Amino acid sequence: MISDQGIPIAKLVPFRTSSNRRDSLGQDKGHFVVPEDFNAPLPDEMLAAFEDGEE
């Protein structure tokens, strides 16, 4: 346990890989399309909302 002033705030557990992970990869192929401008900068209004907490 990880604690803060004696109060548990997180529990560490062993990491286990999913036995069916390989089967789930790519299952959404064809369900959505990544737009060409995916990596384009955000519009100024939207960027301000993330940075300043305002719209």
PDB file of C-alpha atoms in Angstrom, residues 25-45:
ATOM      1  CA  LEU A  25      -5.985  -6.017 -31.482  1.00  0.00           C
ATOM      2  CA  GLY A  26      -7.538  -4.444 -34.558  1.00  0.00           C
ATOM      3  CA  GLN A  27     -11.101  -5.408 -33.739  1.00  0.00           C
ATOM      4  CA  ASP A  28     -12.319  -1.829 -34.347  1.00  0.00           C
ATOM      5  CA  LYS A  29     -10.752  -1.580 -37.804  1.00  0.00           C
ATOM      6  CA  GLY A  30     -13.235   0.067 -40.153  1.00  0.00           C
ATOM      7  CA  HIS A  31     -15.418   1.468 -37.346  1.00  0.00           C
ATOM      8  CA  PHE A  32     -13.854   4.920 -37.412  1.00  0.00           C
ATOM      9  CA  VAL A  33     -11.471   6.991 -39.511  1.00  0.00           C
ATOM     10  CA  VAL A  34      -8.697   9.207 -38.158  1.00  0.00           C
ATOM     11  CA  PRO A  35      -9.096  12.611 -39.857  1.00  0.00           C
ATOM     12  CA  GLU A  36      -6.239  13.986 -41.966  1.00  0.00           C
ATOM     13  CA  ASP A  37      -5.883  17.012 -39.636  1.00  0.00           C
ATOM     14  CA  PHE A  38      -5.640  14.860 -36.479  1.00  0.00           C
ATOM     15  CA  ASN A  39      -2.234  16.330 -35.555  1.00  0.00           C
ATOM     16  CA  ALA A  40      -3.098  19.905 -36.570  1.00  0.00           C
ATOM     17  CA  PRO A  41      -2.844  22.597 -33.881  1.00  0.00           C
ATOM     18  CA  LEU A  42      -6.025  23.273 -31.919  1.00  0.00           C
ATOM     19  CA  PRO A  43      -8.015  26.431 -32.675  1.00  0.00           C
ATOM     20  CA  ASP A  44      -7.056  29.322 -30.365  1.00  0.00           C
ATOM     21  CA  GLU A  45     -10.387  29.212 -28.456  1.00  0.00           C
TER      22      GLU A  45
END
